[in-house]
Coordinates of C-alpha atoms (C1' of nucleotides) and ligand atoms in Angstrom, one line a residue:
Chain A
X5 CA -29.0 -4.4 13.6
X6 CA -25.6 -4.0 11.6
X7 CA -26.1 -1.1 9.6
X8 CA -22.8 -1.8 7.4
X9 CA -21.7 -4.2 5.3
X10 CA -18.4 -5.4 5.4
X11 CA -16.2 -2.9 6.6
X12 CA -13.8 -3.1 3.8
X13 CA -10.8 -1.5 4.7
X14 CA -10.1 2.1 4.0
X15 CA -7.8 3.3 1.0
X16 CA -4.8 4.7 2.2
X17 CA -5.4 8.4 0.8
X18 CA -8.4 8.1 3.1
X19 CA -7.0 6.6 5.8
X20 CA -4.3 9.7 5.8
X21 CA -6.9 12.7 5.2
X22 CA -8.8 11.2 8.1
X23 CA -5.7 11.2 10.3
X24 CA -4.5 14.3 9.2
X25 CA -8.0 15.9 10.2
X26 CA -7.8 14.2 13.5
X27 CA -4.4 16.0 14.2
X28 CA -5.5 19.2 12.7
X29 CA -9.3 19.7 14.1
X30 CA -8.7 18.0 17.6
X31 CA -12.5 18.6 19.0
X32 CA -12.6 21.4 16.2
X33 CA -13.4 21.6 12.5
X34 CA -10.3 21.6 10.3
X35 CA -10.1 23.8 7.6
X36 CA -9.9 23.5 3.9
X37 CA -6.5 24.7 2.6
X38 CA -5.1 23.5 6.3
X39 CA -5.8 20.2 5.3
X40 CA -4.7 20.6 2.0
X41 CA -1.2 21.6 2.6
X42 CA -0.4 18.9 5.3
X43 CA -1.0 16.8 2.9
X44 CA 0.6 18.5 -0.4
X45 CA -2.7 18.7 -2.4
X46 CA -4.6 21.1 -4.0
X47 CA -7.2 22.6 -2.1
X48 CA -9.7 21.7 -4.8
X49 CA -8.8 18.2 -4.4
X50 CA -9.4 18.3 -0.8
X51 CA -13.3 20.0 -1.7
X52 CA -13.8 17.1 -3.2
X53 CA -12.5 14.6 -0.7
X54 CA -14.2 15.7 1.9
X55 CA -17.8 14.9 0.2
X56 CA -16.4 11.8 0.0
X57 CA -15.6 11.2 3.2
X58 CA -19.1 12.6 4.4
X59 CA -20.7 10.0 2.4
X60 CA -18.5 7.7 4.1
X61 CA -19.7 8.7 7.5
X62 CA -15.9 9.8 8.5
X63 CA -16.3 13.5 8.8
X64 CA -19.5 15.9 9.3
X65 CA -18.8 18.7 6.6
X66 CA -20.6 21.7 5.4
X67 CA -19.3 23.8 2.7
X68 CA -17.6 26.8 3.5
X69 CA -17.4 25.5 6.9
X70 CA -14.7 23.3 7.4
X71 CA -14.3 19.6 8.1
X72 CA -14.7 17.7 11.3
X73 CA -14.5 13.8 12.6
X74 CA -18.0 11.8 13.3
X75 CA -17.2 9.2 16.0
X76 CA -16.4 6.6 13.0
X77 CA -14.0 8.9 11.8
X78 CA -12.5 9.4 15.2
X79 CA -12.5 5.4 15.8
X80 CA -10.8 5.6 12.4
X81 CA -7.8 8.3 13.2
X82 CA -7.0 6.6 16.2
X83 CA -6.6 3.1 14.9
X84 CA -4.3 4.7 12.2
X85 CA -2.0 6.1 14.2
X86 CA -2.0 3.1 16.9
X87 CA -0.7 1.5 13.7
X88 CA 1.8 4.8 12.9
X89 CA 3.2 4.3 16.3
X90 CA 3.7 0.9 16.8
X91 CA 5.3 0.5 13.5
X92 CA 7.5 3.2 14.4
X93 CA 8.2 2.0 17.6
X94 CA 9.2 -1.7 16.0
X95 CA 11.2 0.3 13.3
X96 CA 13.7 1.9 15.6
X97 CA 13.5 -0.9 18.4
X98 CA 14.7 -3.3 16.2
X99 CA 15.6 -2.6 13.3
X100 CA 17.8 0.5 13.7
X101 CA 16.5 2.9 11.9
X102 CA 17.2 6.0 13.6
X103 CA 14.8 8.6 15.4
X104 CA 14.8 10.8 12.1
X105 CA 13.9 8.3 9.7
X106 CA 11.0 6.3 11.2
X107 CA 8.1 8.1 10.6
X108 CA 8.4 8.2 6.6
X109 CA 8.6 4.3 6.6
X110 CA 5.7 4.2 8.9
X111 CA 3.6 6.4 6.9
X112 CA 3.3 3.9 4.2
X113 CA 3.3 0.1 6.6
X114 CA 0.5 1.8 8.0
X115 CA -1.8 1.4 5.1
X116 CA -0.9 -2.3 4.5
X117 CA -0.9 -3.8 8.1
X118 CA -4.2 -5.4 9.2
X119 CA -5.2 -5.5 12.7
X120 CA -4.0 -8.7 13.4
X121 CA -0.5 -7.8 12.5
X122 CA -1.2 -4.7 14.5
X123 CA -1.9 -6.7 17.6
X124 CA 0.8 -9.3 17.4
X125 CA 2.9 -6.0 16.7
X126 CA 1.6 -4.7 19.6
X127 CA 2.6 -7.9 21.9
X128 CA 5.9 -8.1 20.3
X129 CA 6.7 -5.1 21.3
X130 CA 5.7 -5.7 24.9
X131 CA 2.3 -2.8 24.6
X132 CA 4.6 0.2 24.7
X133 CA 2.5 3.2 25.9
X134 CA 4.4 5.8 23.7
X135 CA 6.1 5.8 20.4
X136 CA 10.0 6.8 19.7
X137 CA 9.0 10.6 20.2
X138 CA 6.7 10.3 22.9
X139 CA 3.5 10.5 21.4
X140 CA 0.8 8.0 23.5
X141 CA 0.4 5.3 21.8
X142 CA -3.7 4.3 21.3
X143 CA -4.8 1.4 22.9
X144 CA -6.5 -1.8 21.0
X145 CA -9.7 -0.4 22.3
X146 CA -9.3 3.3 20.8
X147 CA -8.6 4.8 24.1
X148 CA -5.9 7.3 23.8
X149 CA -4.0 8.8 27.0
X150 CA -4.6 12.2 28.1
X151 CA -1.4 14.5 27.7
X152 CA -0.1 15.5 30.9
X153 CA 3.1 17.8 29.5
X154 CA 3.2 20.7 28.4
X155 CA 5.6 22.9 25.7
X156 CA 8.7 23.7 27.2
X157 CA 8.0 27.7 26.6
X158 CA 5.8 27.6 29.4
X159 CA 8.0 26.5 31.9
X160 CA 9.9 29.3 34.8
X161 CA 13.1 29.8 34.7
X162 CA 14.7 27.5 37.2
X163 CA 12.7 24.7 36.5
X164 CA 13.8 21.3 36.6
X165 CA 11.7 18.8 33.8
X166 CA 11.3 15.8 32.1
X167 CA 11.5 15.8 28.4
X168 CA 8.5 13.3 27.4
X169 CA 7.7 14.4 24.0
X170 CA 9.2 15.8 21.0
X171 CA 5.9 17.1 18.4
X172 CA 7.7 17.4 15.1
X173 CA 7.8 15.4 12.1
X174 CA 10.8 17.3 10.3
X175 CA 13.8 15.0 9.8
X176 CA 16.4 17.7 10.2
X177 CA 15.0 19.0 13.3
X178 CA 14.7 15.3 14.8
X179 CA 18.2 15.0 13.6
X180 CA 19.4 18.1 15.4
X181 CA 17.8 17.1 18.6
X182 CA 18.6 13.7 18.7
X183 CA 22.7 14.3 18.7
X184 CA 22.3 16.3 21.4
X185 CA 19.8 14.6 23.1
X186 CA 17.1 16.5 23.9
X187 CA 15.0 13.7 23.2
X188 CA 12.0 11.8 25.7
X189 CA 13.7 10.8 29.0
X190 CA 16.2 13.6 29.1
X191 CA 16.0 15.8 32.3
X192 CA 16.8 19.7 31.7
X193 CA 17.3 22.7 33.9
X194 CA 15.3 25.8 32.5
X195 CA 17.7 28.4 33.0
X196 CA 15.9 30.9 30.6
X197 CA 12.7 31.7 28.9
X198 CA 13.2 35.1 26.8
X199 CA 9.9 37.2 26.4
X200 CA 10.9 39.0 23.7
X201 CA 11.8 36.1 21.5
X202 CA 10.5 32.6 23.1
X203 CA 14.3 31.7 22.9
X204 CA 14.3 29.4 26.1
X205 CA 17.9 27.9 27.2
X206 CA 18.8 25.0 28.9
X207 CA 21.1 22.4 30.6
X208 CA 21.2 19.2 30.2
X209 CA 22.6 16.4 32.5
X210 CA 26.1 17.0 31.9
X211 CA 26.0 20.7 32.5
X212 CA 25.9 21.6 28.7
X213 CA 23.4 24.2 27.6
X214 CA 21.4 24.6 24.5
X215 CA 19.8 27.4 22.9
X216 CA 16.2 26.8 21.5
X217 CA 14.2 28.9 19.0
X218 CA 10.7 29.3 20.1
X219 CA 8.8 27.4 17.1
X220 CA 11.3 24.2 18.7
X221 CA 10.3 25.2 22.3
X222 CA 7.3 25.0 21.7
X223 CA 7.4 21.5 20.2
X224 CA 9.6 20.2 23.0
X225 CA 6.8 18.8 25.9
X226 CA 7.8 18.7 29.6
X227 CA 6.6 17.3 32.6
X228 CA 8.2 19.1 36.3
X229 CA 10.1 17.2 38.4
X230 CA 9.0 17.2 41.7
Chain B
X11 CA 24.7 7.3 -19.4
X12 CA 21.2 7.0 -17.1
X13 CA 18.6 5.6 -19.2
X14 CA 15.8 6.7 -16.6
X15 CA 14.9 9.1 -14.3
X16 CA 14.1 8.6 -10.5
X17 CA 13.2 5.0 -10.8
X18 CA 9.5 5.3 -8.8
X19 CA 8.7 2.5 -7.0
X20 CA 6.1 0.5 -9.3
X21 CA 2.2 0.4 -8.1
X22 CA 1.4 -2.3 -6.1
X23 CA -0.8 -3.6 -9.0
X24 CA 2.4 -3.5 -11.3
X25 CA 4.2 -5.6 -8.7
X26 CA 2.1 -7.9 -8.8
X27 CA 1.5 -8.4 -12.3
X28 CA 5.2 -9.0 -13.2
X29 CA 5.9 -11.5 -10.0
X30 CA 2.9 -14.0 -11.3
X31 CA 4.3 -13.5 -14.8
X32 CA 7.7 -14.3 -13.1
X33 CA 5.9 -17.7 -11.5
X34 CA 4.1 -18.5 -14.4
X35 CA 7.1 -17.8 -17.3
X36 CA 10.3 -19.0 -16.2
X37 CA 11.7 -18.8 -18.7
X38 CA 9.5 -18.6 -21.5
X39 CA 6.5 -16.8 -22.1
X40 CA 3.1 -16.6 -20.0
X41 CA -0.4 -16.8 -21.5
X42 CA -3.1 -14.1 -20.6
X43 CA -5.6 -16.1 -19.5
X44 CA -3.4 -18.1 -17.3
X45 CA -2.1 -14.3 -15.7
X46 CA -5.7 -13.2 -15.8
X47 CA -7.0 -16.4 -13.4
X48 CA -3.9 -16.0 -11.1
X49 CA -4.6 -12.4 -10.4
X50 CA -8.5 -12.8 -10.4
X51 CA -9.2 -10.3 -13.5
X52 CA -10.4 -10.1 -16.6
X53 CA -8.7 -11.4 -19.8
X54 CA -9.3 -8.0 -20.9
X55 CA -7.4 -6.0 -18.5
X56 CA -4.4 -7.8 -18.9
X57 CA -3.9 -7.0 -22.6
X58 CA -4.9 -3.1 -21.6
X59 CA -2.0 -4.1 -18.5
X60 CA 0.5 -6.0 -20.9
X61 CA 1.0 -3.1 -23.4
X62 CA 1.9 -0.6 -19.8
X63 CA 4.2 -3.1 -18.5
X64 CA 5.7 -3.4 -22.2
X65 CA 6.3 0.5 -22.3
X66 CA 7.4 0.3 -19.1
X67 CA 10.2 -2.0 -20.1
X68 CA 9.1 -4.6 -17.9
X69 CA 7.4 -7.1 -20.0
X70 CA 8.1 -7.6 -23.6
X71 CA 4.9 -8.7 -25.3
X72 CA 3.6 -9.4 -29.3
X73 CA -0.1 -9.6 -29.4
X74 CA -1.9 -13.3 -29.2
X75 CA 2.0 -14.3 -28.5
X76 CA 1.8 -14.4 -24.7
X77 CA 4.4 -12.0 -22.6
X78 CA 7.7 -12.8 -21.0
X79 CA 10.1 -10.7 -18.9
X80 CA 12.4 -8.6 -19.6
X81 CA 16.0 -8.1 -18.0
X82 CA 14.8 -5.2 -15.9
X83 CA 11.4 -7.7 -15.4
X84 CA 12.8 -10.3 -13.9
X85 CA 15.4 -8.0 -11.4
X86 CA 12.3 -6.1 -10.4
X87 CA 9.9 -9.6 -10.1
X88 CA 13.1 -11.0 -7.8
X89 CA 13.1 -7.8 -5.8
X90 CA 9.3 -8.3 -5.0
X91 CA 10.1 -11.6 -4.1
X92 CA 13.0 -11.0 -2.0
X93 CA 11.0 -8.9 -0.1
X94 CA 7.6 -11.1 0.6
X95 CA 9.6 -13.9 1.5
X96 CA 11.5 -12.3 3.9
X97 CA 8.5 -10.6 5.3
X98 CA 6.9 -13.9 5.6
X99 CA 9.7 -15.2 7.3
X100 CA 9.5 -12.4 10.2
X101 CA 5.8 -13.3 10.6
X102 CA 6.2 -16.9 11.5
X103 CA 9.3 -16.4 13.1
X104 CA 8.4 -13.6 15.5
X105 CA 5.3 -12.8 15.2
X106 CA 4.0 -16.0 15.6
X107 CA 1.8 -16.3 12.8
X108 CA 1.0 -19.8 11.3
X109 CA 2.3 -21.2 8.2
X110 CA -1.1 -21.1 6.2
X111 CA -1.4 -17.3 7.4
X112 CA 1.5 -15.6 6.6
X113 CA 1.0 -15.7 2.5
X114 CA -1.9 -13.3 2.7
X115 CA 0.0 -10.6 5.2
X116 CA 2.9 -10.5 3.0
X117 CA 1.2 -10.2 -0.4
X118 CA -0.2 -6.5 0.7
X119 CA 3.1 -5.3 3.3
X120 CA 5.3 -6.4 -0.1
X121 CA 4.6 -3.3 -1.7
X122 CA 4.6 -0.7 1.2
X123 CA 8.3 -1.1 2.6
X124 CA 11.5 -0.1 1.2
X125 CA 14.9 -1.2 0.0
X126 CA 16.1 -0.1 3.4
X127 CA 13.4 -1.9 5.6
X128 CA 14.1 -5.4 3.6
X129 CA 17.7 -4.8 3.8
X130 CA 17.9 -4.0 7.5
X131 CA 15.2 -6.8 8.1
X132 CA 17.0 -9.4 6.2
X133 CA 19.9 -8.3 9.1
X134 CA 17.3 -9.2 11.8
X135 CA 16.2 -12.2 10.7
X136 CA 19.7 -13.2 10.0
X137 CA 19.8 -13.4 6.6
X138 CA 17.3 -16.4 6.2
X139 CA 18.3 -18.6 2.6
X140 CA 14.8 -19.9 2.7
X141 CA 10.6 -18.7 3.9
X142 CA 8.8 -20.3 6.0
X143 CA 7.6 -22.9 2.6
X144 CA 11.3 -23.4 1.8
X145 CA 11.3 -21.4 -1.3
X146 CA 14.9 -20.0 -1.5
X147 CA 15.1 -16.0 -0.9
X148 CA 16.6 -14.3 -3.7
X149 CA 19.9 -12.1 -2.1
X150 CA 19.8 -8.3 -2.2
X151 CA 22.2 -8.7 -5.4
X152 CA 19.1 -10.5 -7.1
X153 CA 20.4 -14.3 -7.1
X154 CA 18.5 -16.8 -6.4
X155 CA 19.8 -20.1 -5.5
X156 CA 19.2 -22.7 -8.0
X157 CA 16.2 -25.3 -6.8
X158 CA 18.3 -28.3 -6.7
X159 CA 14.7 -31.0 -4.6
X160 CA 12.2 -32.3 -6.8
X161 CA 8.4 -33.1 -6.3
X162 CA 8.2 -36.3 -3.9
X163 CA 6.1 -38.4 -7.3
X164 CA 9.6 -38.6 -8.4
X165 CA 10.9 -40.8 -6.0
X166 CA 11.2 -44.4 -6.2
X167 CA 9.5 -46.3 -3.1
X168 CA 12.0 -47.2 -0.4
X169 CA 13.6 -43.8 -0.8
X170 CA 14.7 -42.0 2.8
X171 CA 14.1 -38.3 1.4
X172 CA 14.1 -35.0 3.3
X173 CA 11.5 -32.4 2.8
X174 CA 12.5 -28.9 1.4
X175 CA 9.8 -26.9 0.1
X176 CA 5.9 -27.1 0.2
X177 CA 5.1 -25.1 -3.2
X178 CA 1.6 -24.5 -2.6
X179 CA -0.4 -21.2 -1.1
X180 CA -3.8 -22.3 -0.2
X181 CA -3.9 -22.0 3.5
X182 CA -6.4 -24.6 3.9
X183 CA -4.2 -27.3 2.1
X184 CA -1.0 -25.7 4.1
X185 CA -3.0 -25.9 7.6
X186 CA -3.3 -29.5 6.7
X187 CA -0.2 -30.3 5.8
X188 CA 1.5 -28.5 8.7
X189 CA -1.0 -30.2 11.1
X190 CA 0.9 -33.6 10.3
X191 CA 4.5 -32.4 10.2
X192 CA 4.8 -31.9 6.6
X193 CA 7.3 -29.1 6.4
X194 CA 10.4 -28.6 5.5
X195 CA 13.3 -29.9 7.5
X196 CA 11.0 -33.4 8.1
X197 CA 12.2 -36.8 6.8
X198 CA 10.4 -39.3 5.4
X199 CA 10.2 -42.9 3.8
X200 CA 8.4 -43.0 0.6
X201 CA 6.7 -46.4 1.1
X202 CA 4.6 -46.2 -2.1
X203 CA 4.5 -44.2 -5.2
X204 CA 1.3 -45.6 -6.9
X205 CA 1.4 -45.2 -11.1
X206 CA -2.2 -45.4 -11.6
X207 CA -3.4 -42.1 -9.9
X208 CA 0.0 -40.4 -8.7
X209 CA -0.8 -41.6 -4.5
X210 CA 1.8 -41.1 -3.0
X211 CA 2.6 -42.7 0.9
X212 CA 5.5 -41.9 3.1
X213 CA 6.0 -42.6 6.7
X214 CA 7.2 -39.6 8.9
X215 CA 9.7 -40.0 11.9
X216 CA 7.1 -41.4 14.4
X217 CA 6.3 -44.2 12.0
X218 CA 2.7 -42.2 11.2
X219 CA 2.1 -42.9 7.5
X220 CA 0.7 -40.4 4.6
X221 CA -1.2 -40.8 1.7
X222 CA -1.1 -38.0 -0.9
X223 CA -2.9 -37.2 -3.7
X224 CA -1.0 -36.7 -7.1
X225 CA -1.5 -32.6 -7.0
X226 CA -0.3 -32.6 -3.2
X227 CA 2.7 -35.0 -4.1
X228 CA 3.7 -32.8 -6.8
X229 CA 3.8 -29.7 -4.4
X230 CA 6.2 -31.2 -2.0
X231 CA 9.9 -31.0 -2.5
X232 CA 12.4 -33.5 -1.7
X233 CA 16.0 -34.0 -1.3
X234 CA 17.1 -38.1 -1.1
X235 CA 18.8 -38.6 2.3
X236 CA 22.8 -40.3 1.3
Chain C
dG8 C1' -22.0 49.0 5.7
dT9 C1' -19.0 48.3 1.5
dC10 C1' -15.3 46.5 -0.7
dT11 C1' -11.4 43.8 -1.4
dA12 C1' -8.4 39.9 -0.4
dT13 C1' -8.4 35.3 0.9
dT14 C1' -10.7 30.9 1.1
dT15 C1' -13.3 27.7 -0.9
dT16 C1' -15.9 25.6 -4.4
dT17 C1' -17.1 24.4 -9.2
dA18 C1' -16.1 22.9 -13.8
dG19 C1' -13.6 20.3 -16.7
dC20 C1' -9.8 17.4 -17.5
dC21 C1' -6.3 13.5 -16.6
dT22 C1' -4.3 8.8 -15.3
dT23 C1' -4.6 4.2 -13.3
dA24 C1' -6.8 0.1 -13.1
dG25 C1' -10.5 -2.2 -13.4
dC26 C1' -15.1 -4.1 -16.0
dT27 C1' -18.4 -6.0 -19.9
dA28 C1' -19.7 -7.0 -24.6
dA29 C1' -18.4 -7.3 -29.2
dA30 C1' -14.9 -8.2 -32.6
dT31 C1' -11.0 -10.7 -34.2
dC32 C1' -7.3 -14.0 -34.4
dA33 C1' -5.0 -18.7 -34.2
dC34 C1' -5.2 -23.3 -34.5
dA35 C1' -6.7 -27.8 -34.9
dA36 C1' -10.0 -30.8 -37.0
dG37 C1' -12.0 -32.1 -40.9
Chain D
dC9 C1' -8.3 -25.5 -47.8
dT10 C1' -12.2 -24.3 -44.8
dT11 C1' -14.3 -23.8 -40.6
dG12 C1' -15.5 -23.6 -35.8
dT13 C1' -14.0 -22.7 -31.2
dG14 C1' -11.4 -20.9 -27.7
dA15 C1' -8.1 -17.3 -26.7
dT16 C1' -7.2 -12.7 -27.2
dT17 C1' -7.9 -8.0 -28.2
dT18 C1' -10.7 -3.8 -29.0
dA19 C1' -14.2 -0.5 -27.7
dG20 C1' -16.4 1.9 -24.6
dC21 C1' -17.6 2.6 -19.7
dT22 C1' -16.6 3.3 -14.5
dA23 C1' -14.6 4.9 -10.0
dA24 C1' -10.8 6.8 -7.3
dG25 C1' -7.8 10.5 -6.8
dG26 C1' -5.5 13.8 -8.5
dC27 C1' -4.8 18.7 -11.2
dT28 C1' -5.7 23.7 -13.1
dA29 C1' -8.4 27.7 -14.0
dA30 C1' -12.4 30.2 -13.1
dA31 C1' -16.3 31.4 -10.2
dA32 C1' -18.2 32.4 -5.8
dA33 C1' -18.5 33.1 -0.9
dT34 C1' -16.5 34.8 3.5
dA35 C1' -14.2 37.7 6.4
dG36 C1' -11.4 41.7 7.5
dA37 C1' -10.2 46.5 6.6
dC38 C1' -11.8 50.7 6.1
Ligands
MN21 MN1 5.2 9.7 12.9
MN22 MN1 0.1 7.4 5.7
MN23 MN1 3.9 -16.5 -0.2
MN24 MN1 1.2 -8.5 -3.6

DNA sequence: GTCTATTTTTAGCCTTAGCTAAATCACAAG
DNA sequence: CTTGTGATTTAGCTAAGGCTAAAAATAGAC
C-alpha cells in the first residue's frame, strides 16, 4: 500500500519554496514572480522549480496559472515552520539572541534538524504554542491553530488590546518595536485610527504613546480585552 | 592588506572534506583512497575535489603525492570541529540523546549554524573542554588541547587507569560500550593485556570484568590513576 | 475587440558535486 | 632493469539549482 519509497528528506531550496508558497498562496495559488522575489530568484528559476515540485507531488501547477500546495506539500510547509519556530523559540529562550536576529539563524537549522531533534526540541522547550513573535507554533501532528487576532488597523478608537503577534520578518522593524515594546504580551490603548493615512496611535502601559505607519499597523495583530 | 573577500562560509561538502583530511593527516599527508572510503565516494571525485580545495587554499596537494592542510586548512578543519563537538555536547546534555546518537545529528547541524550560535552555545553549555566521547573541544581561538591518555593496549596489567576518551563513531560499538559503563570519567584495573591477539581485560568499579578486543582496546583512552 | 504592458515561460548556459570507465603512474618484486 | 598491480588521475556524463536573454501568453486600457 505505500506508494513511496523512502521519504528522503527534502533539499533545503525545496523545503524553502514550499514554505514560502504556503505563506504566500494560503488556500490560494501563489504566483510566479511573487514567489520569486521572496525568495530573491529569478522568475525563470522559479518556472522551473515549480515543475519540479509538481513532479514531487508538493504543489498542483499549471503554467500560466500559478502555484498551489497538494496536501503533501501542505504536510510539508507546516512541518518546516514547526521547525522555524521552535528553533527560534530555543534561540532567543536560551541562547540570547535577541528578537531581531532569530529568524536568519533559524532559516538555515531548519534544513538540518531531523524530526527527532525537532521533538526533543519541542519538549525542551516545554511545547510552546507560539514562537518569539507570536506566530502559532504547528503541532507534531501538523495541526496549526486558527488565528484569532486581527491587524491592529482594524481596531476603534478607544479600544483596549492585547498585542499577540508581530507579522514581519525585517530586522530593523523588529528592532524598532522591540525597544519600545510593542511586542506579544503588551497591552495598548487605541487612541487613534487615521482614515486618511492608516496612521493608528497608541498608549502603552506606562502612558507613553506611539505613532504607527499603516504598512506596521497592519502587521501588528490584536486580540480585545474584554 | 586583505587577501580575500567576504570569507563565504564553505559548502557543507567542503567542510567535510577538509575535517576527515584533518583526522586522517595530522600532520602529514592523507591518501585519496583513504579520504574517498571515509567520505563514502569515489576515488575519482576526490582528485576532481582535491584540486578545489587546493585553489581554495585549503589543501595543498601534488598529484599521486596525497594532500595535507594548509594553515588556513587546518583553522577552518578546527572551526568545524569546535562546532560538532559542541553541538554534540548540547544533545546529550540537554536533549537527552544517547551517546551512540548524537554523532549522526551533529555531522549535518555542523554546517548550518554560525559563529555566533557556537559561540553563544559554548556560553550555555558552559564552555565544555571535552564532547560527550572525551575528545577535547578546540577553543574559539582554534587551540586544541594537546591529547596527553593513551589507548588502554598500552598499559601494563595491574595498572589503576581512568578512562578519557572513547575514539570510535559506530553507534553500534558505542551503544555497547556505554551499556557497561565504558565512558569517560570511569576507572578501571587492567587485569590482563594479552600479547598474542591484543585482549585486553579490565575490571570496572563494581568488580564486573571486560574483555576487549585489540581494535576496541586501541579506541579507548586512558590516563594511569597516581 | 484590439493593442500594449506585464507576467511567465523557453532556450541555452553555468557551477557544484557526484558517478563510471579508461588511462596512467608509482612502486615493489623479480 | 623490467614488469605487474594497485593507486590515482583523466575523460566524459549526470542532476540540482541557479542565471540571462528572448519568446510567448495574459490581462488591462482604450
Ligand atoms: Mn521566522
Ligand atoms: Mn530556510
Ligand atoms: Mn562525532
Ligand atoms: Mn558533516
Amino acid at each position: 500500500m505505500g506508494e513511496s519509497t523512502a521519504a528522503q528528506p527534502l533539499s533545503s531550496s525545496i523545503g524553502d519554496y514550499v514554505k514560502i508558497i504556503w505563506e504566500l498562496a494560503g488556500s490560494g495559488a501563489a504566483s510566479t514572480t511573487e514567489i520569486a522575489a521572496r525568495l530573491s530568484v529569478a522568475p525563470a528559476s522559479l518556472t522551473k522549480m515549480l515543475g519540479r515540485l509538481q513532479e514531487l507531488g508538493l504543489v498542483s501547477y499549471e503554467r500560466y496559472r500559478g502555484a498551489s500546495l497538494t496536501e503533501r506539500g501542505r504536510a510539508e510547509a507546516l512541518r518546516s515552520v514547526r521547525r522555524h519556530r521552535l528553533i527560534e523559540t530555543f534561540l532567543l529562550e536560551h541562547l540570547g539572541y535577541s528578537w531581531q536576529d532569530v529568524h536568519e539563524e533559524a532559516e538555515r537549522l531548519e534544513h538540518a534538524v531531523s524530526d527527532n531533534f525537532t521533538e526533543r526540541l519541542a519538549e525542551f522547550l516545554g511545547h510552546p504554542a507560539r514562537d518569539p513573535h507570536g506566530a502559532p507554533i504547528p503541532g507534531a501532528d501538523g495541526v496549526l491553530a486558527a488565528e484569532d487576532s486581527f491587524p491592529l488597523g482594524e481596531v476603534m478608537a478607544g479600544g483596549r488590546v492585547h498585542v499577540t503577534r508581530v507579522h514581519n520578518e525585517e530586522a530593523p522593524v523588529l528592532a524598532y518595536l522591540g525597544e519600545r515594546g510593542l511586542v506579544p504580551g503588551r497591552s495598548l490603548e487605541v487612541k487613534e485610527v487615521r482614515e486618511l493615512d492608516g496612521v493608528v496611535t497608541v498608549e502603552d502601559e506606562e502612558g507613553v504613546s506611539h505613532s504607527l505607519g499603516g504598512p506596521l499597523a497592519r502587521s501588528i495583530f490584536v486580540r480585545l480585552l474584554s
